[in-house]
Amino acid sequence: MEILNRELIYIWYYFTVQLEQIFVWWVLGMVIGSAVSVFVKDSIHRAFRSLNGKPLGIGGIVAASALGIASPLCMYGTIPIAASISKSGMRDSWLAAFMMSSIFFDGIRCEDAS
């Protein structure tokens, strides 16, 4: 029983140390993510739609990836947006870059929040 008690104290100590180190960044990430989701989401998607038809080449993939990173959508929100943008004639490579960046970085944001 003493060993179990000692291990629980050890785990609790390192948990609280880690929480103290990340708490400010965790709250800041939630505030910024919420602000982007509420105020900037439509602008990001309009900017992505505005890429359609422009001769950007590889720059289009970079721009689509950057907009995907900034997008607050998760996988289930990205798929309907991507389907509607695909119907408007967006290049598949740019669409794939947007989707993968959005889903990948959303996974990182979700892990940070939990």
mmCIF file of C-alpha atoms in Angstrom, residues 26-91:
data_model
loop_
_atom_site.group_PDB
_atom_site.id
_atom_site.type_symbol
_atom_site.label_atom_id
_atom_site.label_comp_id
_atom_site.label_asym_id
_atom_site.label_seq_id
_atom_site.Cartn_x
_atom_site.Cartn_y
_atom_site.Cartn_z
ATOM 1 C CA TRP A 26 -3.540 26.211 -23.010
ATOM 2 C CA VAL A 27 -5.936 29.032 -22.120
ATOM 3 C CA LEU A 28 -4.335 31.356 -24.687
ATOM 4 C CA GLY A 29 -4.736 28.681 -27.379
ATOM 5 C CA MET A 30 -8.401 28.215 -26.517
ATOM 6 C CA VAL A 31 -9.042 31.977 -26.609
ATOM 7 C CA ILE A 32 -7.248 32.479 -29.940
ATOM 8 C CA GLY A 33 -8.855 29.383 -31.452
ATOM 9 C CA SER A 34 -12.308 30.530 -30.369
ATOM 10 C CA ALA A 35 -11.710 34.025 -31.736
ATOM 11 C CA VAL A 36 -10.580 32.625 -35.086
ATOM 12 C CA SER A 37 -13.556 30.286 -35.179
ATOM 13 C CA VAL A 38 -16.030 33.073 -34.492
ATOM 14 C CA PHE A 39 -14.542 36.071 -36.307
ATOM 15 C CA VAL A 40 -12.160 34.851 -39.029
ATOM 16 C CA LYS A 41 -13.559 31.514 -40.272
ATOM 17 C CA ASP A 42 -15.634 33.008 -43.110
ATOM 18 C CA SER A 43 -12.727 35.192 -44.253
ATOM 19 C CA ILE A 44 -10.445 32.150 -44.423
ATOM 20 C CA HIS A 45 -12.917 30.222 -46.546
ATOM 21 C CA ARG A 46 -13.564 33.217 -48.819
ATOM 22 C CA ALA A 47 -9.802 33.582 -49.316
ATOM 23 C CA PHE A 48 -9.541 29.906 -50.213
ATOM 24 C CA ARG A 49 -12.401 30.184 -52.699
ATOM 25 C CA SER A 50 -10.747 33.253 -54.229
ATOM 26 C CA LEU A 51 -7.715 31.145 -55.182
ATOM 27 C CA ASN A 52 -9.839 29.348 -57.785
ATOM 28 C CA GLY A 53 -8.797 30.137 -61.335
ATOM 29 C CA LYS A 54 -5.549 31.910 -60.466
ATOM 30 C CA PRO A 55 -2.323 30.654 -62.052
ATOM 31 C CA LEU A 56 -0.357 30.197 -58.826
ATOM 32 C CA GLY A 57 1.202 26.798 -59.505
ATOM 33 C CA ILE A 58 2.984 25.436 -56.435
ATOM 34 C CA GLY A 59 2.197 28.715 -54.653
ATOM 35 C CA GLY A 60 -1.461 27.675 -54.712
ATOM 36 C CA ILE A 61 -0.638 24.541 -52.751
ATOM 37 C CA VAL A 62 1.324 26.596 -50.214
ATOM 38 C CA ALA A 63 -1.513 29.136 -49.928
ATOM 39 C CA ALA A 64 -4.146 26.395 -49.594
ATOM 40 C CA SER A 65 -2.070 24.700 -46.905
ATOM 41 C CA ALA A 66 -1.651 27.960 -44.986
ATOM 42 C CA LEU A 67 -5.388 28.603 -45.151
ATOM 43 C CA GLY A 68 -6.043 25.024 -44.024
ATOM 44 C CA ILE A 69 -3.772 25.530 -41.018
ATOM 45 C CA ALA A 70 -5.635 28.712 -40.090
ATOM 46 C CA SER A 71 -9.042 27.103 -40.606
ATOM 47 C CA PRO A 72 -10.746 26.164 -37.332
ATOM 48 C CA LEU A 73 -12.726 23.346 -38.926
ATOM 49 C CA CYS A 74 -12.315 19.738 -37.914
ATOM 50 C CA MET A 75 -12.494 16.825 -40.338
ATOM 51 C CA TYR A 76 -16.284 16.706 -40.228
ATOM 52 C CA GLY A 77 -16.518 20.404 -41.015
ATOM 53 C CA THR A 78 -13.835 20.359 -43.706
ATOM 54 C CA ILE A 79 -15.422 17.622 -45.821
ATOM 55 C CA PRO A 80 -18.679 19.505 -46.662
ATOM 56 C CA ILE A 81 -16.744 22.724 -47.334
ATOM 57 C CA ALA A 82 -14.320 20.826 -49.567
ATOM 58 C CA ALA A 83 -17.195 19.165 -51.441
ATOM 59 C CA SER A 84 -18.864 22.490 -52.163
ATOM 60 C CA ILE A 85 -15.568 24.085 -53.213
ATOM 61 C CA SER A 86 -14.786 21.081 -55.423
ATOM 62 C CA LYS A 87 -18.076 21.549 -57.284
ATOM 63 C CA SER A 88 -17.053 25.121 -58.079
ATOM 64 C CA GLY A 89 -13.994 23.826 -59.954
ATOM 65 C CA MET A 90 -11.164 24.166 -57.449
ATOM 66 C CA ARG A 91 -8.006 22.238 -58.345
#
